[in-house]
CSV table of C-alpha atoms in Angstrom, one decimal:
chain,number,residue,atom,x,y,z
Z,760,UNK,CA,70.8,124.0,65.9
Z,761,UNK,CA,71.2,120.2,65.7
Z,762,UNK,CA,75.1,119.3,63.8
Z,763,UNK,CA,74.7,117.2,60.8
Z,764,UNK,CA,77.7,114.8,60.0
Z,765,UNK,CA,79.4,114.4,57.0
Z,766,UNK,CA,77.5,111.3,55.7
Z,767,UNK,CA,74.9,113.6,56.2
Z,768,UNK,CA,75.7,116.6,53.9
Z,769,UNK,CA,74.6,116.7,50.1
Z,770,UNK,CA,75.4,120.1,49.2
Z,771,UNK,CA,76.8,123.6,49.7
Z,772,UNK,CA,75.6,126.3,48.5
Z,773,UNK,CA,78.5,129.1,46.5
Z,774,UNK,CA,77.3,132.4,47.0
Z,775,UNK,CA,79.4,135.3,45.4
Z,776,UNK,CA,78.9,135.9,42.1
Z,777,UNK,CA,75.8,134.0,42.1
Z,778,UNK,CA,73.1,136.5,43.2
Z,779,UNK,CA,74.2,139.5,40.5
Z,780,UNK,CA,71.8,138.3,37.5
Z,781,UNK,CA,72.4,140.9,36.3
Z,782,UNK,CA,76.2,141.0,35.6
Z,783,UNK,CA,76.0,136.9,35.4
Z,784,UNK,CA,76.6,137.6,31.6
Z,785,UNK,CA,79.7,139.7,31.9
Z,786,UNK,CA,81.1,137.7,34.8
Z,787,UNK,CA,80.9,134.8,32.7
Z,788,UNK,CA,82.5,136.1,29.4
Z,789,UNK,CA,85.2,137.6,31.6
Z,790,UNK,CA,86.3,134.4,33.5
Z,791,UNK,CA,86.1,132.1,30.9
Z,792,UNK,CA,88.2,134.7,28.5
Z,793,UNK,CA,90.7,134.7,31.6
Z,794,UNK,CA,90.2,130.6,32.0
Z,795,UNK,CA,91.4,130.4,27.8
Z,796,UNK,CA,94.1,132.9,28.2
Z,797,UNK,CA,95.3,131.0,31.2
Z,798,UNK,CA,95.3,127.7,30.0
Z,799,UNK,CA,96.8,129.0,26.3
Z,800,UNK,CA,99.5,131.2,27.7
Z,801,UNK,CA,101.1,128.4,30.3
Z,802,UNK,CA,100.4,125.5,27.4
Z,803,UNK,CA,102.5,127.7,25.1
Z,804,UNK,CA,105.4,127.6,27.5
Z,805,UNK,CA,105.3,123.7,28.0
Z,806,UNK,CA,105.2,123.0,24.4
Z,807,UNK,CA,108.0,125.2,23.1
Z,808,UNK,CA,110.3,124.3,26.2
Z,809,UNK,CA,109.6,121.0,25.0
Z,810,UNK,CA,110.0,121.6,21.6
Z,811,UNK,CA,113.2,123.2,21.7
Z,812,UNK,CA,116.4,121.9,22.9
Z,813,UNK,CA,117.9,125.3,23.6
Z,814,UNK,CA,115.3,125.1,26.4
Z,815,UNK,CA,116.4,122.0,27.8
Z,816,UNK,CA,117.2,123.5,31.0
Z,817,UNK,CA,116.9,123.6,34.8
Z,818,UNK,CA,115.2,126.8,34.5
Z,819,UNK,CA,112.9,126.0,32.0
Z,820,UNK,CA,112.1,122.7,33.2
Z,821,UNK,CA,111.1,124.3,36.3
Z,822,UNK,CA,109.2,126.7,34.7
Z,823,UNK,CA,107.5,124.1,32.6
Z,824,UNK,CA,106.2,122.6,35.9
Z,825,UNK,CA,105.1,125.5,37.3
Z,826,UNK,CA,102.8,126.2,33.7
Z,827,UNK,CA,101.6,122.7,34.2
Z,828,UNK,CA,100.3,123.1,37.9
Z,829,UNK,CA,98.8,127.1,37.1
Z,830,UNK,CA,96.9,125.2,34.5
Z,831,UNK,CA,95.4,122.6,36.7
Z,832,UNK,CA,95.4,125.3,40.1
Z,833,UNK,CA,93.0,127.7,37.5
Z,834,UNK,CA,90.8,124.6,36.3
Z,835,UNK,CA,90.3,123.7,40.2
Z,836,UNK,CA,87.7,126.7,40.7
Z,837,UNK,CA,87.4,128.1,37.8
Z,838,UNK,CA,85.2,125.6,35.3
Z,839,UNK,CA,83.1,124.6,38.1
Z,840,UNK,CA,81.8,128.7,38.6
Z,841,UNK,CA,81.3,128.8,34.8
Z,842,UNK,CA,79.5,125.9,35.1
Z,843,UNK,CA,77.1,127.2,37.9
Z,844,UNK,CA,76.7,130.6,36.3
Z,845,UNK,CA,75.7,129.2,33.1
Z,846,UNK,CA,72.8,127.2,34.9
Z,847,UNK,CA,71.8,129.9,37.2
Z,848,UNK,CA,72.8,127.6,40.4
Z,849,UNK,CA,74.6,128.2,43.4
Z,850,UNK,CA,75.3,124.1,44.6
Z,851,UNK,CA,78.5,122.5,45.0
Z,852,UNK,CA,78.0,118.7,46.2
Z,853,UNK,CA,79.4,117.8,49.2
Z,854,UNK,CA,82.1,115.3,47.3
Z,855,UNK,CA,82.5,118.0,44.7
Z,856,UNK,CA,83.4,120.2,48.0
Z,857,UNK,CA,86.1,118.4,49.5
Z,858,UNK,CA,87.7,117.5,46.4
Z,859,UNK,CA,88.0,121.0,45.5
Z,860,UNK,CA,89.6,121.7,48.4
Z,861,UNK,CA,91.9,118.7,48.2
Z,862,UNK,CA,93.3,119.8,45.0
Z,863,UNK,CA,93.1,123.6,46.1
Z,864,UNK,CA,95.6,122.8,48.7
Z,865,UNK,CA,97.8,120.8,46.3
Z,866,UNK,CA,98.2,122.7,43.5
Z,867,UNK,CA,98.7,126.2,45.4
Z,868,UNK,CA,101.0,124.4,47.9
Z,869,UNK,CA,103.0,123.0,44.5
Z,870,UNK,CA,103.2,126.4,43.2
Z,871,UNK,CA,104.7,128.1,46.5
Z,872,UNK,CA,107.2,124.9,46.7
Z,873,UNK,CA,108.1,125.4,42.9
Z,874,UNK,CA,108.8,129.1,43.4
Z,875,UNK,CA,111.7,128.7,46.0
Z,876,UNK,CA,112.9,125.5,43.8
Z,877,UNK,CA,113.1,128.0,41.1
Z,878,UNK,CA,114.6,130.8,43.2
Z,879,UNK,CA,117.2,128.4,44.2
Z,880,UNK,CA,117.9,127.5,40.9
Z,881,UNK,CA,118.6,131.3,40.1
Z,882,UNK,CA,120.6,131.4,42.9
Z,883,UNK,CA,123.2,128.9,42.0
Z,884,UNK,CA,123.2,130.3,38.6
Z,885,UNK,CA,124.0,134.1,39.2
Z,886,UNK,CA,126.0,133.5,42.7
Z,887,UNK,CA,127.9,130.2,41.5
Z,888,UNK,CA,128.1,130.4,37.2
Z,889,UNK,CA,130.8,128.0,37.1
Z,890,UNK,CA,129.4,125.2,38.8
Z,891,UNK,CA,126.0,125.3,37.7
Z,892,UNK,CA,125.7,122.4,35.6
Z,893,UNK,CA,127.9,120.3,37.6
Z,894,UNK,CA,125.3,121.1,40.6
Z,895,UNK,CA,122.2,121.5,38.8
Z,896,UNK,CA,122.3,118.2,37.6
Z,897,UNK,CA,118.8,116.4,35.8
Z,898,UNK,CA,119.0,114.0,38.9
Z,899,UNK,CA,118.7,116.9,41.4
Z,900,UNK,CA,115.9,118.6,39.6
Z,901,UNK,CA,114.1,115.8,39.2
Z,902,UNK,CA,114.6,115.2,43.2
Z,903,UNK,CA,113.5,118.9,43.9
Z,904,UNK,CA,110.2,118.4,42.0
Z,905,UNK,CA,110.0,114.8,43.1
Z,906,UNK,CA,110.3,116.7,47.3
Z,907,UNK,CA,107.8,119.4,46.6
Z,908,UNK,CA,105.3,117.1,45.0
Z,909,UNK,CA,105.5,114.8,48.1
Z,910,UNK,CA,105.6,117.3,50.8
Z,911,UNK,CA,102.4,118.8,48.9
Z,912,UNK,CA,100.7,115.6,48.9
Z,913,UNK,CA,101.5,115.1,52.9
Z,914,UNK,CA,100.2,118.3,53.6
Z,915,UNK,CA,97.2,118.2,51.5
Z,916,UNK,CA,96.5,114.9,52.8
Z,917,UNK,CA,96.7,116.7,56.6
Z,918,UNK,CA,94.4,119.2,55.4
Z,919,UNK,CA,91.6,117.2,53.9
Z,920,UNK,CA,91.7,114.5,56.5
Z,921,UNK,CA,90.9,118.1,59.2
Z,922,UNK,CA,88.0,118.9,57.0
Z,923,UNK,CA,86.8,115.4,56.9
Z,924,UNK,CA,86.4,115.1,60.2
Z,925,UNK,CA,84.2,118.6,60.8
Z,926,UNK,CA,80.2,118.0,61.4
Z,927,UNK,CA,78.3,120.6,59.8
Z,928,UNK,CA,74.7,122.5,60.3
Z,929,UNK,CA,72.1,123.6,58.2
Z,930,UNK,CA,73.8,126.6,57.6
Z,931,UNK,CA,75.8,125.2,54.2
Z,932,UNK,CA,75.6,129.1,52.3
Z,933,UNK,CA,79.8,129.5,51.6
Z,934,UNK,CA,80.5,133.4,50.6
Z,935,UNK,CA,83.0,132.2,47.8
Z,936,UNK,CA,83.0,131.5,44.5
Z,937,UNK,CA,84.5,128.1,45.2
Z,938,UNK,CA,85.3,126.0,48.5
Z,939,UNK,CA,87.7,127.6,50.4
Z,940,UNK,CA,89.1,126.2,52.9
Z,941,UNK,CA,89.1,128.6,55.4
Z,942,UNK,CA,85.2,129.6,55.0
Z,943,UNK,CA,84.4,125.7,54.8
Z,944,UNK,CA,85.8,125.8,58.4
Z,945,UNK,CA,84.2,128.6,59.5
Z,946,UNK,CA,80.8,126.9,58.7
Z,947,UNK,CA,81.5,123.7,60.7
Z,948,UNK,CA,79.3,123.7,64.2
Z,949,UNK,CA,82.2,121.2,65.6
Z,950,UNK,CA,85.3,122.6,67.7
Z,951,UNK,CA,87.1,123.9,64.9
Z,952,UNK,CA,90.6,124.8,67.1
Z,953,UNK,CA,92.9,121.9,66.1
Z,954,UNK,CA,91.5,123.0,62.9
Z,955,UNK,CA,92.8,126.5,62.5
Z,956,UNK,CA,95.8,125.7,64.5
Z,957,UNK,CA,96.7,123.4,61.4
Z,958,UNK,CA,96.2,126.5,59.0
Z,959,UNK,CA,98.0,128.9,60.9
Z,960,UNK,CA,101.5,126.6,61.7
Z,961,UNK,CA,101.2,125.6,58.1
Z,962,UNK,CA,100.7,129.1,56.8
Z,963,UNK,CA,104.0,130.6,59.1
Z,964,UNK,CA,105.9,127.5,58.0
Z,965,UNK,CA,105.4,126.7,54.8
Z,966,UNK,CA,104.3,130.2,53.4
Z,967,UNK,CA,106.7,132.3,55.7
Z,968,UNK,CA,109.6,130.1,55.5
Z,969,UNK,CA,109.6,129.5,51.8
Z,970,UNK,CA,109.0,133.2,51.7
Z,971,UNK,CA,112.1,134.1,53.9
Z,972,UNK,CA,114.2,131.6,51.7
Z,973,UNK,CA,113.1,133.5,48.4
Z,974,UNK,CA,114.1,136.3,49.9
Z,975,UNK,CA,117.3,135.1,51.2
Z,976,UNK,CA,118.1,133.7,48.0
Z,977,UNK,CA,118.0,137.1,46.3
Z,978,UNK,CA,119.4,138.8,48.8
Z,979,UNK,CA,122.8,136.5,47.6
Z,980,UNK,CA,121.6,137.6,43.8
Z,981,UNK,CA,121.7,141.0,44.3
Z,982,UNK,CA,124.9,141.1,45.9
Z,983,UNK,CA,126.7,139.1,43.2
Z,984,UNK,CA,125.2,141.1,40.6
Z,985,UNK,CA,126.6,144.3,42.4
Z,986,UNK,CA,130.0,142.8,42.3
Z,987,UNK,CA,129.8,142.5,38.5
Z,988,UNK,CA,132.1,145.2,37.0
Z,989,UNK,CA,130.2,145.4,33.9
Z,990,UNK,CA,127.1,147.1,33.1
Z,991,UNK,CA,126.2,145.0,30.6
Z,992,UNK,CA,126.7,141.6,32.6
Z,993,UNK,CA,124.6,143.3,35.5
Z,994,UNK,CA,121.8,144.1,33.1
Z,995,UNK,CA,122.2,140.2,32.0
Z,996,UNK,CA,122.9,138.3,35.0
Z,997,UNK,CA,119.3,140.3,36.2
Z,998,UNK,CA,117.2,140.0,33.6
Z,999,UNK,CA,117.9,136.5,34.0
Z,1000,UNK,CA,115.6,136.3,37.5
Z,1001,UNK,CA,113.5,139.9,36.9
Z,1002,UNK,CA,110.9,137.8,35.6
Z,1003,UNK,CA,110.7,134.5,38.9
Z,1004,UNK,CA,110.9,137.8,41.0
Z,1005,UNK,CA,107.7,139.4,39.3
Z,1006,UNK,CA,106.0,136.1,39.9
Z,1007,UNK,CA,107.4,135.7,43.3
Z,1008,UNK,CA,105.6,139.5,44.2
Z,1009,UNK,CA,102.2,139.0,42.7
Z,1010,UNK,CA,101.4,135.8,43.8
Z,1011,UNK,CA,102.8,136.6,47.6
Z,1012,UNK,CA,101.4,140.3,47.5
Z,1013,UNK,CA,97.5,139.5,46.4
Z,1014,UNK,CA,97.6,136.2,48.6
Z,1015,UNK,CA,98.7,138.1,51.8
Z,1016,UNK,CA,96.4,141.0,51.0
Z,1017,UNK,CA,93.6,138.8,50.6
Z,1018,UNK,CA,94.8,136.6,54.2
Z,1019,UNK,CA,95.5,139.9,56.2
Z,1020,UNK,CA,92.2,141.8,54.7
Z,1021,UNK,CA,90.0,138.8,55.5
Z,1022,UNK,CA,91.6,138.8,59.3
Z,1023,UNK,CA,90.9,143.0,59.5
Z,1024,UNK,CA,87.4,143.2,58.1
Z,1025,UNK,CA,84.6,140.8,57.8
Z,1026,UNK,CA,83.3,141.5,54.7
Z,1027,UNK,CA,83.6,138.2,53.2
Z,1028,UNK,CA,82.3,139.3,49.3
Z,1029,UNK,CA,85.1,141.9,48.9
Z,1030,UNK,CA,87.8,139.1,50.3
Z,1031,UNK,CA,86.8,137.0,47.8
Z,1032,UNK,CA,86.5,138.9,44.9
Z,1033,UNK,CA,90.0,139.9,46.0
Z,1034,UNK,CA,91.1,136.3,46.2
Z,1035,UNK,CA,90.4,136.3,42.4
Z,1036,UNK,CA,94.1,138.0,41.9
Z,1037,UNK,CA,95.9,135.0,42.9
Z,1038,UNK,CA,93.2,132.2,41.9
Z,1039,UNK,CA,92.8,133.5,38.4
Z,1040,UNK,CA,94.8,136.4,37.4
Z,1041,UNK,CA,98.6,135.3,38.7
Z,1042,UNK,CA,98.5,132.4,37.1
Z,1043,UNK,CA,97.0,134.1,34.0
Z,1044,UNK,CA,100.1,136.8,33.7
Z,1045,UNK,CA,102.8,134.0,34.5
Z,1046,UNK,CA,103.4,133.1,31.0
Z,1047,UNK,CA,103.4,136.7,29.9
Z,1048,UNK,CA,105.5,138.1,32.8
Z,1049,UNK,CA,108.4,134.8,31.6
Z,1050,UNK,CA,108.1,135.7,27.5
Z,1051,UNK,CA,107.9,139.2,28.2
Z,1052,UNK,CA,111.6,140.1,28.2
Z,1053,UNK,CA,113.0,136.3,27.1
Z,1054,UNK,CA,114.6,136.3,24.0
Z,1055,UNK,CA,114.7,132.7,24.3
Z,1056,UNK,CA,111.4,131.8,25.1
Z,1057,UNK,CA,110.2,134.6,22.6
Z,1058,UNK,CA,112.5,132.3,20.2
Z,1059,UNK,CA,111.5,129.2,20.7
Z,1060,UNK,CA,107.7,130.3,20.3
Z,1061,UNK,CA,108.1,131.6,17.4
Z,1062,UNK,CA,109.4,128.8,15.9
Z,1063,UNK,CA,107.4,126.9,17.5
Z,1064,UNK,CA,104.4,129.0,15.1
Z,1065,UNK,CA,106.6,128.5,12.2
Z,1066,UNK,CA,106.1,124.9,12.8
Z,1067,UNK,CA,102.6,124.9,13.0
Z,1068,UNK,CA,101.8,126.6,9.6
């Protein structure tokens, strides 16, 4: 079959999702109620942590970020299946493609990066109390969020520029509801090696190693926490990083699972439905899994409603 270069290319085609008529209509009402909650739930959190001054924090300024990219990581895939459900059509230009995948990489690199920032800042909060504020000063944070926005950028930049330079046949059918960069790759009918050697050092480095400092991180938590003599400060110092924990789990667990099932079987529809957990639902259940058990946050909401009426 004769490769087609990139100038070439007009359009691929998004499969799953696309071919059950029949459910279409329930599909659709359930993303788009998930796409609203999504984008409600993390705007909540911005506003009131901007809105109150008690929230005028390192951990909530982290956590603000970290709304702000699950809002834009959720309208990267999301708005462009509603869009193709509601018209009955499966294309995806080839620009519309790649910058999907651009900010795919970004925003889901941003959120890992974000994650350990935020595990760090629990860390010197729990393990070193007195010298928090002296440490976690608003030049630092801003310099951790400045890093992991640059690194993301640098490695997105790496990634797009590996699919740019891919040829492609007539074979375009993806079995994904949006362009994921793995199955993109798989597509391409140029040597894809250098390609996948990319994903894999990137995945062991980035996602393993940011995932072996989390854990190290709470490994020091939950050793200073033992050492506290009281119950209550236990139950306090804890509840204080239950909730970056909870997030940390979900988003690892269902990205792994969908990573190590695609790798054991080849049925692609069932590894991307599964790949819905941490496209759509983790960031969906970050604001609640933050407000659940934060009097705080539960404060500053509620006056933030107050407000409003």
């Amino acid at each position: 079959m004769k490769p087609m270069n990139e100038t070439e290319i007009s359009e691929f085609l998004l499969l799953v999702f696309a071919e059950d008529t029949e459910l279409q209509p329930l599909i659709f009402a359930l993303f788009l109620s998930m796409y609203l909650v999504t984008v409600l739930g993390n705007l909540l959190i911005i506003l009131a942590t901007i809105s109150d001054s008690h929230l005028h924090t390192p951990m909530y300024f982290f956590l603000s970020n970290l709304s702000f990219v699950d809002i834009c990581f959720t309208s990267t895939t999301v708005p462009k299946m509603l869009v193709n459900i509601q018209t009955q059509s499966k294309v995806i230009t080839y620009a519309g493609c790649t910058t999907q995948i651009h900010f795919f990489v970004l925003l889901i690199e941003l959120d890992i990066l974000l994650l350990i920032v935020m595990a760090y800042d629990r860390y010197v909060a729990i393990c070193h109390p007195l010298h928090y504020m002296v440490i976690m000063k608003l030049h630092l944070c801003g310099l951790l969020i400045l890093m992991s926005w640059v690194v993301s950028v640098l490695y997105t930049l790496l990634q797009s520029l590996m699919v740019l330079r891919l040829s492609f046949c007539m074979d375009l059918e993806i079995p994904h509801f949006f362009c994921e960069p793995n199955q993109v790759v798989q597509l391409a009918c140029s040597d894809t090696f250098l390609n996948e050697v990319v994903i894999y050092v990137a995945a062991i480095l980035l996602g393993g190693g940011i995932l072996t400092g989390i854990l190290y991180s709470y490994s020091k938590i939950v050793s200073s926490i033992c050492s506290i003599s009281s119950a209550q400060g236990r139950y306090r110092a804890f509840s204080t990083c239950a909730s970056h924990l909870s997030v940390v789990s979900l988003f690892y667990c269902t990205s792994l699972g969908v990573y190590l099932s695609s790798a054991v079987t080849q049925n692609s529809r069932s590894t991307s439905t599964a790949s819905v957990m941490y496209t759509v639902v983790t960031p969906m259940l970050n604001p609640f899994i933050y407000s659940l058990r934060n009097q705080d946050l539960k404060s500053a909401l509620r006056t933030l409603f107050e407000r409003e009426r």
